[in-house]
mmCIF file of C-alpha atoms in Angstrom:
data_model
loop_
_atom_site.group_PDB
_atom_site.id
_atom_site.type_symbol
_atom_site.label_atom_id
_atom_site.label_comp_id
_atom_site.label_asym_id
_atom_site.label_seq_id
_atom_site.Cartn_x
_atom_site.Cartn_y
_atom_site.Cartn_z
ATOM 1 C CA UNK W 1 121.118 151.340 52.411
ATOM 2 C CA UNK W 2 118.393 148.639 53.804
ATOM 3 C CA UNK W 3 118.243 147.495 49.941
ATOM 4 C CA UNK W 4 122.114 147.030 50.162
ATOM 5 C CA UNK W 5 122.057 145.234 53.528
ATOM 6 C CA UNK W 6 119.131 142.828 52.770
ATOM 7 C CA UNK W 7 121.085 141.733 49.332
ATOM 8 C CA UNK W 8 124.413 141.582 51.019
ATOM 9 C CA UNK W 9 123.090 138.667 54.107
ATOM 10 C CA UNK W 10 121.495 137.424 51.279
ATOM 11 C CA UNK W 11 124.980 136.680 49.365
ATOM 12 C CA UNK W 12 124.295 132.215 50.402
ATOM 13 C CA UNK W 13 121.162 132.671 48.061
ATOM 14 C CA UNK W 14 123.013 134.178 45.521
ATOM 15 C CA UNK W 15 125.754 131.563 45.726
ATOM 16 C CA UNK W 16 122.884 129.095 45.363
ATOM 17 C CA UNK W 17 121.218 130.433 42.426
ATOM 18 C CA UNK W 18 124.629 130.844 40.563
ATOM 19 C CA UNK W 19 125.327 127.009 41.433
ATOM 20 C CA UNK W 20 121.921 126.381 39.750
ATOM 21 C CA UNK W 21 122.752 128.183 37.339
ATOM 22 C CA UNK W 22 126.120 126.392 36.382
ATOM 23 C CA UNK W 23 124.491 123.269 37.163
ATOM 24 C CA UNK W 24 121.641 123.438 34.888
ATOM 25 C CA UNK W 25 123.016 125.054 31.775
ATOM 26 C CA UNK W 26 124.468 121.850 30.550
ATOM 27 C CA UNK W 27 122.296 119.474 32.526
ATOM 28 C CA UNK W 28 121.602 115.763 30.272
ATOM 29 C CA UNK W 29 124.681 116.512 28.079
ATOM 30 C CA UNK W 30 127.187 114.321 26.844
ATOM 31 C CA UNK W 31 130.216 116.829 27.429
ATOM 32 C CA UNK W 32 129.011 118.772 29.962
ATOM 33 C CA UNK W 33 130.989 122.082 30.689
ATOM 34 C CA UNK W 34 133.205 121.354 28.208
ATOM 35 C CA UNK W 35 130.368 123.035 25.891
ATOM 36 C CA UNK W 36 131.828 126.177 26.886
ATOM 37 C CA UNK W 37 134.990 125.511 24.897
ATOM 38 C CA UNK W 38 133.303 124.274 21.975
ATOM 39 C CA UNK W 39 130.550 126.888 21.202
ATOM 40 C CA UNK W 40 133.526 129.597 20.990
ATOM 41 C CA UNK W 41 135.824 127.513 18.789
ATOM 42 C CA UNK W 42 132.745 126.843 16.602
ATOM 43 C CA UNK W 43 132.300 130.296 16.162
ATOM 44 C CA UNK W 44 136.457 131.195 15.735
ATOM 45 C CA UNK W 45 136.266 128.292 12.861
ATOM 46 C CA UNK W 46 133.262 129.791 11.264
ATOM 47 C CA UNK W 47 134.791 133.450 11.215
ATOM 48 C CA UNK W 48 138.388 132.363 10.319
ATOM 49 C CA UNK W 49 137.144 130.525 7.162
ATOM 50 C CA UNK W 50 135.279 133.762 5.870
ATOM 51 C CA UNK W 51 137.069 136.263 7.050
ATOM 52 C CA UNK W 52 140.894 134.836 7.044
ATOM 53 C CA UNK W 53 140.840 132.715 4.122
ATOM 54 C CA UNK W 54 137.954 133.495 2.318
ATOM 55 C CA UNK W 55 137.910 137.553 2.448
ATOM 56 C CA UNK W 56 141.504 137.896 3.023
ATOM 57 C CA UNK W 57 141.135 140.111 5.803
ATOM 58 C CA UNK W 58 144.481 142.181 7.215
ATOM 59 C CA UNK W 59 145.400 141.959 10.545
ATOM 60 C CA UNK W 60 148.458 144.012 11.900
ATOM 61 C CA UNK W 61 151.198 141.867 13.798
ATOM 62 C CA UNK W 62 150.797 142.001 17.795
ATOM 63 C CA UNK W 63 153.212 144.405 18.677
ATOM 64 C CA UNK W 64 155.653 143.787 21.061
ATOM 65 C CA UNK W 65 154.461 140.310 20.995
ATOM 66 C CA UNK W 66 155.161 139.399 17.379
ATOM 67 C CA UNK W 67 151.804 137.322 17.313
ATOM 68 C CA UNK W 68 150.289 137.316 13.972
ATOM 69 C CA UNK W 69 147.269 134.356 14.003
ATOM 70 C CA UNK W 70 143.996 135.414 13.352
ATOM 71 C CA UNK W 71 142.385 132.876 15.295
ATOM 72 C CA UNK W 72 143.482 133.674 18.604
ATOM 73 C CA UNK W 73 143.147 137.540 17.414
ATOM 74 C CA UNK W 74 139.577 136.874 16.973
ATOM 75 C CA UNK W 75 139.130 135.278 20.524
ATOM 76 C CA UNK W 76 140.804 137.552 22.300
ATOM 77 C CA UNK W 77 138.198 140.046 21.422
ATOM 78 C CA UNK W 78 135.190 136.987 20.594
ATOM 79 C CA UNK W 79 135.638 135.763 24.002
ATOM 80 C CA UNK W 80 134.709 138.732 26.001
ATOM 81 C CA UNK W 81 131.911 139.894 23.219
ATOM 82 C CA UNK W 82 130.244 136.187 24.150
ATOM 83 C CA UNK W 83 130.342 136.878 27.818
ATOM 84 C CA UNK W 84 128.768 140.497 27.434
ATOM 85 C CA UNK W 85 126.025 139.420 25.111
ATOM 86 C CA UNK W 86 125.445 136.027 27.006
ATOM 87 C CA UNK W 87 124.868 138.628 30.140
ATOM 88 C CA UNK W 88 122.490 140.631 28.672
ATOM 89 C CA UNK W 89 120.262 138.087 27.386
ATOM 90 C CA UNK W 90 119.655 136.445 30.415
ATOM 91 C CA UNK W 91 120.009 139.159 32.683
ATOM 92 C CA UNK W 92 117.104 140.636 31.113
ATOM 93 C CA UNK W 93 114.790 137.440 30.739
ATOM 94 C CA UNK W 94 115.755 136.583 34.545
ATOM 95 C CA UNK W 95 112.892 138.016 36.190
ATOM 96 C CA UNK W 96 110.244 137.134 33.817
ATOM 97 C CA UNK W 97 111.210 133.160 33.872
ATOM 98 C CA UNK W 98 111.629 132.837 37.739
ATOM 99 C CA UNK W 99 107.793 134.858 37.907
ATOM 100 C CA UNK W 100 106.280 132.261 39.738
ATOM 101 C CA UNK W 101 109.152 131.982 42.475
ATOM 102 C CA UNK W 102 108.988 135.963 42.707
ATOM 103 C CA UNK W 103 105.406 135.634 43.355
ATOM 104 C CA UNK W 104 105.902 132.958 46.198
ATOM 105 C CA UNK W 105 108.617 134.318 48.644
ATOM 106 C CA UNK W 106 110.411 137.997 49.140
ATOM 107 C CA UNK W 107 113.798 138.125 48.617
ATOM 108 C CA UNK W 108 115.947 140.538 46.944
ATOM 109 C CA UNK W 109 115.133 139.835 43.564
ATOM 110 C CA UNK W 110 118.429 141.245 42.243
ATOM 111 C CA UNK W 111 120.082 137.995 43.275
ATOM 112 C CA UNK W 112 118.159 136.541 39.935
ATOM 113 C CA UNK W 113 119.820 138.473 37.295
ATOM 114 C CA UNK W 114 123.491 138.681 39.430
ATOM 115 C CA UNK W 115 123.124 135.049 39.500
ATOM 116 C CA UNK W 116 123.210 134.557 35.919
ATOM 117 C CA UNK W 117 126.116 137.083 35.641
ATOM 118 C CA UNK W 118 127.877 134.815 37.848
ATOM 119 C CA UNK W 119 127.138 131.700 36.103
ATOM 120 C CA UNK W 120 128.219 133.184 32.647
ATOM 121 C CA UNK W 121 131.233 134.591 34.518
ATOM 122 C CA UNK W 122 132.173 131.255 35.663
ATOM 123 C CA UNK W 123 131.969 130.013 32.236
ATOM 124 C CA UNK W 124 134.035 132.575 30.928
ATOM 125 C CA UNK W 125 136.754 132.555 33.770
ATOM 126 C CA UNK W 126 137.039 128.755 31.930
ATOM 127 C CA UNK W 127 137.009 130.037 28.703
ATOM 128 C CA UNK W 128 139.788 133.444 29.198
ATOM 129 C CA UNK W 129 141.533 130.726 31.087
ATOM 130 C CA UNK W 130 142.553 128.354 28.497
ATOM 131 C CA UNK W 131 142.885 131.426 25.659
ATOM 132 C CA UNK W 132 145.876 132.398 27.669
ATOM 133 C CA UNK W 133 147.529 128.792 27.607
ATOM 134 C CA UNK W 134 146.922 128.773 24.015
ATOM 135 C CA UNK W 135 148.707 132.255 23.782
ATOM 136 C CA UNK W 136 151.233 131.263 26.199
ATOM 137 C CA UNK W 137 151.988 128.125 23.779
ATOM 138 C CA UNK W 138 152.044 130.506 20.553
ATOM 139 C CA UNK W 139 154.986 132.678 22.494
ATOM 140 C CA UNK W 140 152.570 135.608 23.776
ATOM 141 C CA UNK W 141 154.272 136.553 26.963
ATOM 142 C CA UNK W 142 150.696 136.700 28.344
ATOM 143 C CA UNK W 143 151.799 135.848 32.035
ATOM 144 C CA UNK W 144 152.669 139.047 33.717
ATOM 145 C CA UNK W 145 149.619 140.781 32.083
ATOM 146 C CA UNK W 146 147.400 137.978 33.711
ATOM 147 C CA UNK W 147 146.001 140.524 36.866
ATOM 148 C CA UNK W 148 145.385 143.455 34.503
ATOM 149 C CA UNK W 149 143.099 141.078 31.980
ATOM 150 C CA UNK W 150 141.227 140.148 35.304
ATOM 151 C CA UNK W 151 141.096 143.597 36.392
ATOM 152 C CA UNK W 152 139.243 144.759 32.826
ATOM 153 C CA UNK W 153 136.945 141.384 33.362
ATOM 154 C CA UNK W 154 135.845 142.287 36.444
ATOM 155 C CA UNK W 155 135.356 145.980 34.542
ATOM 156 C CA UNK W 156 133.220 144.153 31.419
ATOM 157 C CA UNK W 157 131.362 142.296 34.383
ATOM 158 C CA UNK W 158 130.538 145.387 35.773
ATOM 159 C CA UNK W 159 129.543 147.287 32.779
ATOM 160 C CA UNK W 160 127.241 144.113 31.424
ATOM 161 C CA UNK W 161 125.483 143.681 35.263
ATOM 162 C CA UNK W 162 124.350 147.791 34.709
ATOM 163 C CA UNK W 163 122.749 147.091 31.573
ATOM 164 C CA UNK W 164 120.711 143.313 32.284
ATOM 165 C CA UNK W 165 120.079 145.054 35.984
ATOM 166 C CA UNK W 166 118.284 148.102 33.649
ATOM 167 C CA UNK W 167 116.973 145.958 30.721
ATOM 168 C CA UNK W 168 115.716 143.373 33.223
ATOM 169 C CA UNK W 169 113.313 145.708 34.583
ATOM 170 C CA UNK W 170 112.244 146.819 31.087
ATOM 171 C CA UNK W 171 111.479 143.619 29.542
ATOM 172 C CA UNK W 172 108.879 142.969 32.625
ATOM 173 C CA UNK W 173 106.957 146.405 31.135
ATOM 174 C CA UNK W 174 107.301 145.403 27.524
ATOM 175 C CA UNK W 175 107.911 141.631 26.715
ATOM 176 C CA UNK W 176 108.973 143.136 23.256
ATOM 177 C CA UNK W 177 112.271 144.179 24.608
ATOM 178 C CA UNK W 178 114.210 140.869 24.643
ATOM 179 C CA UNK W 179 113.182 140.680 20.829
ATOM 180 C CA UNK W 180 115.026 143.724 20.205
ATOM 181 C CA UNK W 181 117.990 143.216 22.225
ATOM 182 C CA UNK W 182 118.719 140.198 20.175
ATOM 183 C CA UNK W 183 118.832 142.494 16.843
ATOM 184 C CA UNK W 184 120.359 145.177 18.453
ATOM 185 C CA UNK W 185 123.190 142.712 19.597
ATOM 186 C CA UNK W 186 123.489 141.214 16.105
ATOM 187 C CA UNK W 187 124.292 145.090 14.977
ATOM 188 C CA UNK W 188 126.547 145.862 18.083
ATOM 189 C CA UNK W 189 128.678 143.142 17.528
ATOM 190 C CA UNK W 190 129.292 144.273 13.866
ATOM 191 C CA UNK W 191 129.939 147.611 14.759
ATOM 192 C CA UNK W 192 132.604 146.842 17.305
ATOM 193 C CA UNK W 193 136.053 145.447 15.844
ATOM 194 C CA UNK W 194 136.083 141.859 17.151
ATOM 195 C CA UNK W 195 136.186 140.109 13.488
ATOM 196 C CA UNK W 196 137.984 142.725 11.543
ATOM 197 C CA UNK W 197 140.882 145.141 12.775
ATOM 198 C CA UNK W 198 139.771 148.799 13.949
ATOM 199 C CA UNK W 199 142.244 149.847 11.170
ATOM 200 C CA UNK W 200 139.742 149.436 8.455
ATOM 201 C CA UNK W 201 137.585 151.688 10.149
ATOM 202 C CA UNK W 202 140.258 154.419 10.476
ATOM 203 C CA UNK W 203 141.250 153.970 6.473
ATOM 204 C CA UNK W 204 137.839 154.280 5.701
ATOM 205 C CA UNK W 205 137.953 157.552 7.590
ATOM 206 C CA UNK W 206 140.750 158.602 6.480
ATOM 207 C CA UNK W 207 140.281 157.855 2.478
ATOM 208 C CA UNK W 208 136.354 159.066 2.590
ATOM 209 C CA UNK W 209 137.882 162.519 4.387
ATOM 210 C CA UNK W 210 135.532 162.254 6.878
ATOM 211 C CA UNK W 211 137.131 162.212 10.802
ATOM 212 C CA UNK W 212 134.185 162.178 12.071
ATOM 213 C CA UNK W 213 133.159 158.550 11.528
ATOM 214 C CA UNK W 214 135.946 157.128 13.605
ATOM 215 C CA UNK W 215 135.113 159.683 16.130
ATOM 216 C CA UNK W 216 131.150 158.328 16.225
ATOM 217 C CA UNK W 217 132.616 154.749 15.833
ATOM 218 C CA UNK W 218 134.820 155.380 19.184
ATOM 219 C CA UNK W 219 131.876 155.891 20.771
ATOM 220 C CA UNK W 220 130.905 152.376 21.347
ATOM 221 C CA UNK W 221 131.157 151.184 24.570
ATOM 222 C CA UNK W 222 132.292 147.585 23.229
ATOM 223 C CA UNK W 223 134.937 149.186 21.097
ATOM 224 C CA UNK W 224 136.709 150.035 24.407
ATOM 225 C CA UNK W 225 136.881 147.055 25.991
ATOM 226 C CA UNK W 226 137.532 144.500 22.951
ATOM 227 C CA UNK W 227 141.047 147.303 22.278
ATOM 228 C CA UNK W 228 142.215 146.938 25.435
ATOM 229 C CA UNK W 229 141.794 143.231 25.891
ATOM 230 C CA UNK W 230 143.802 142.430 22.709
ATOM 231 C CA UNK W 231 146.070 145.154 23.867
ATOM 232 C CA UNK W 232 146.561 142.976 27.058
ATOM 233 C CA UNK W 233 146.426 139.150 25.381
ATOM 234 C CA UNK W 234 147.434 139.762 22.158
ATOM 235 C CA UNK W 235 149.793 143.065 22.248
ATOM 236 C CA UNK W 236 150.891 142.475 25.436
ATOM 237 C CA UNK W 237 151.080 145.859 26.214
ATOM 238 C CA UNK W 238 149.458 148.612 28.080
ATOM 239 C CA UNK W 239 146.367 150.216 26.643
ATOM 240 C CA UNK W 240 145.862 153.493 26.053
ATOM 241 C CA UNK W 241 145.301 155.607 29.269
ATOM 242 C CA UNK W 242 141.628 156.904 27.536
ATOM 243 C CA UNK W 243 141.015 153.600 26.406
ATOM 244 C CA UNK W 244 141.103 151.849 30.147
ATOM 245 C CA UNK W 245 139.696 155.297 32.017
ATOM 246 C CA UNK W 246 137.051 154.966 28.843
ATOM 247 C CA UNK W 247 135.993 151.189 30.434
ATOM 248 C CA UNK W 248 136.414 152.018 34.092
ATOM 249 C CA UNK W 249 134.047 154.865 33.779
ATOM 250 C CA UNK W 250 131.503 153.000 32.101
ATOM 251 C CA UNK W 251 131.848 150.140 34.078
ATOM 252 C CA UNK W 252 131.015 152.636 37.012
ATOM 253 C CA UNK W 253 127.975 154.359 35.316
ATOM 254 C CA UNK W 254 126.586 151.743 34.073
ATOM 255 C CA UNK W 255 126.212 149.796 37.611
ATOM 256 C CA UNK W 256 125.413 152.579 39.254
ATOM 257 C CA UNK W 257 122.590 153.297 37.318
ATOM 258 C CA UNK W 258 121.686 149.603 37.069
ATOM 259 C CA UNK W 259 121.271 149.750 40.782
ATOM 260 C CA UNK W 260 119.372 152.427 40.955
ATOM 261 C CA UNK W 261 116.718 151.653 38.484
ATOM 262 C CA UNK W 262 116.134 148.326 39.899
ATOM 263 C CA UNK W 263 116.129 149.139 43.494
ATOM 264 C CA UNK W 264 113.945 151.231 42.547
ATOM 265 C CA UNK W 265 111.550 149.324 41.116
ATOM 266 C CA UNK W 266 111.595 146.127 42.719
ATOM 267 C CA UNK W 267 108.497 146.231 44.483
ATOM 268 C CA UNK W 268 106.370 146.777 41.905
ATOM 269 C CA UNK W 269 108.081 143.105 40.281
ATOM 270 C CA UNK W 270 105.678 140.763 41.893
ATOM 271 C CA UNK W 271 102.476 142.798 40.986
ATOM 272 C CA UNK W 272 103.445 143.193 37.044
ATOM 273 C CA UNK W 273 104.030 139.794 36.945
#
């Protein structure tokens, strides 16, 4: 409880850092924040090519919302796989590249990593932002749905905070760690269904007689979240009631134990480094 206090009167430090943050991610650059847009349509264009027009991949028609564009299919589940993986990666190298202001002054060194949470949050809140006047222009009736996507962002914040909070303090014990986050992410993202529909999985299932793939496939935590946010965007319509418990219970665990494991070890942050 003093842990929570001290970071909570701390909250104008936080606010700072997440300003320096923003600031200084596209600091010198010709366009600025508008870098957010283009990085993500750089990727869509990349993936559309292959995928769309080069592999001929399927996609199902948005039901009730008649969409059927692969490009804004893509970022409806792209968008939120950035944000996560953008989270990880420099929630976990936070404390390790501010060692030297750690190693100056106490403060709660949480702020660092919720900082860059914040930052990429911001950048995302710009990004979801004009997805849905693109799907509002395409005749997605994405409007009324607009609360519950910010309800399951705030979820997918949550869930991403728990993991940089845990992997932050791991990657001051072994340097090594941000090396293999970056290949694990590679993987993750090609096992979850953000470039290719989930119903390729479940044929593959279904024609190799073996259930139990999709089963161990539904396990991913990213799997969750990407269905119900095209569900939301792209569907417009209600995800499955095991689908959204599915992401508010991880969202849950995972900060929960995030906390934990770096309140815990905080004090020892300084010395390590």
């Amino acid at each position: 409880m003093t842990y929570m206090t001290d970071l909570v009167s701390s909250r104008e430090l936080l606010a700072n850092l997440t300003a320096r943050e923003v600031k200084g991610k596209y600091r010198r650059t010709v366009f600025g924040q508008l870098w957010s847009l283009i990085n993500p349509l750089a990727t869509m264009l990349i993936y559309t090519i292959v995928y769309s027009f080069i592999f001929k991949a399927r996609l199902e028609v948005g039901n009730p919302s008649g969409l059927h564009f692969y490009p804004l299919w893509l970022m409806c589940g792209l968008l939120p796989w950035i944000f996560f993986r953008s989270v990880l990666n420099a929630g976990m190298s936070s404390i390790v590249s501010n060692g030297s202001l750690i190693k100056k002054v106490y403060f709660p060194r949480m702020n660092l990593p919720l900082a860059t949470v914040g930052a990429h949050g911001f950048t995302w809140l710009i990004e979801m932002g004009f997805l849905v006047i693109v799907l509002a222009c395409f005749g997605s009736f994405i409007w009324p749905w607009i609360p519950v996507v910010a309800f399951f962002m705030v979820m997918l914040a949550a869930f991403a905070t728990g993991l940089a909070l845990m992997l932050a303090i791991v990657n001051v014990h072994f340097r090594d760690m941000q090396h293999l986050i970056g290949i694990a992410l590679q993987m993750w993202m090609y096992l979850t269904p953000i470039i290719y529909p989930l119903t390729l999985v479940q044929n593959a299932a279904k024609k190799a007689g073996k259930p139990w793939i999709l089963n161990l496939y539904e396990l991913n935590p990213m799997e969750r979240f990407s269905t119900v946010f095209r569900n939301l965007m792209y569907d417009n319509r209600w995800p499955h009631p095991s689908d959204s418990l599915a992401c508010i219970v991880l969202a849950a665990v995972s900060l929960g134990l995030g906390y934990l494991v770096f309140s815990r070890n905080e004090k020892k942050l300084a010395e390590l480094l």
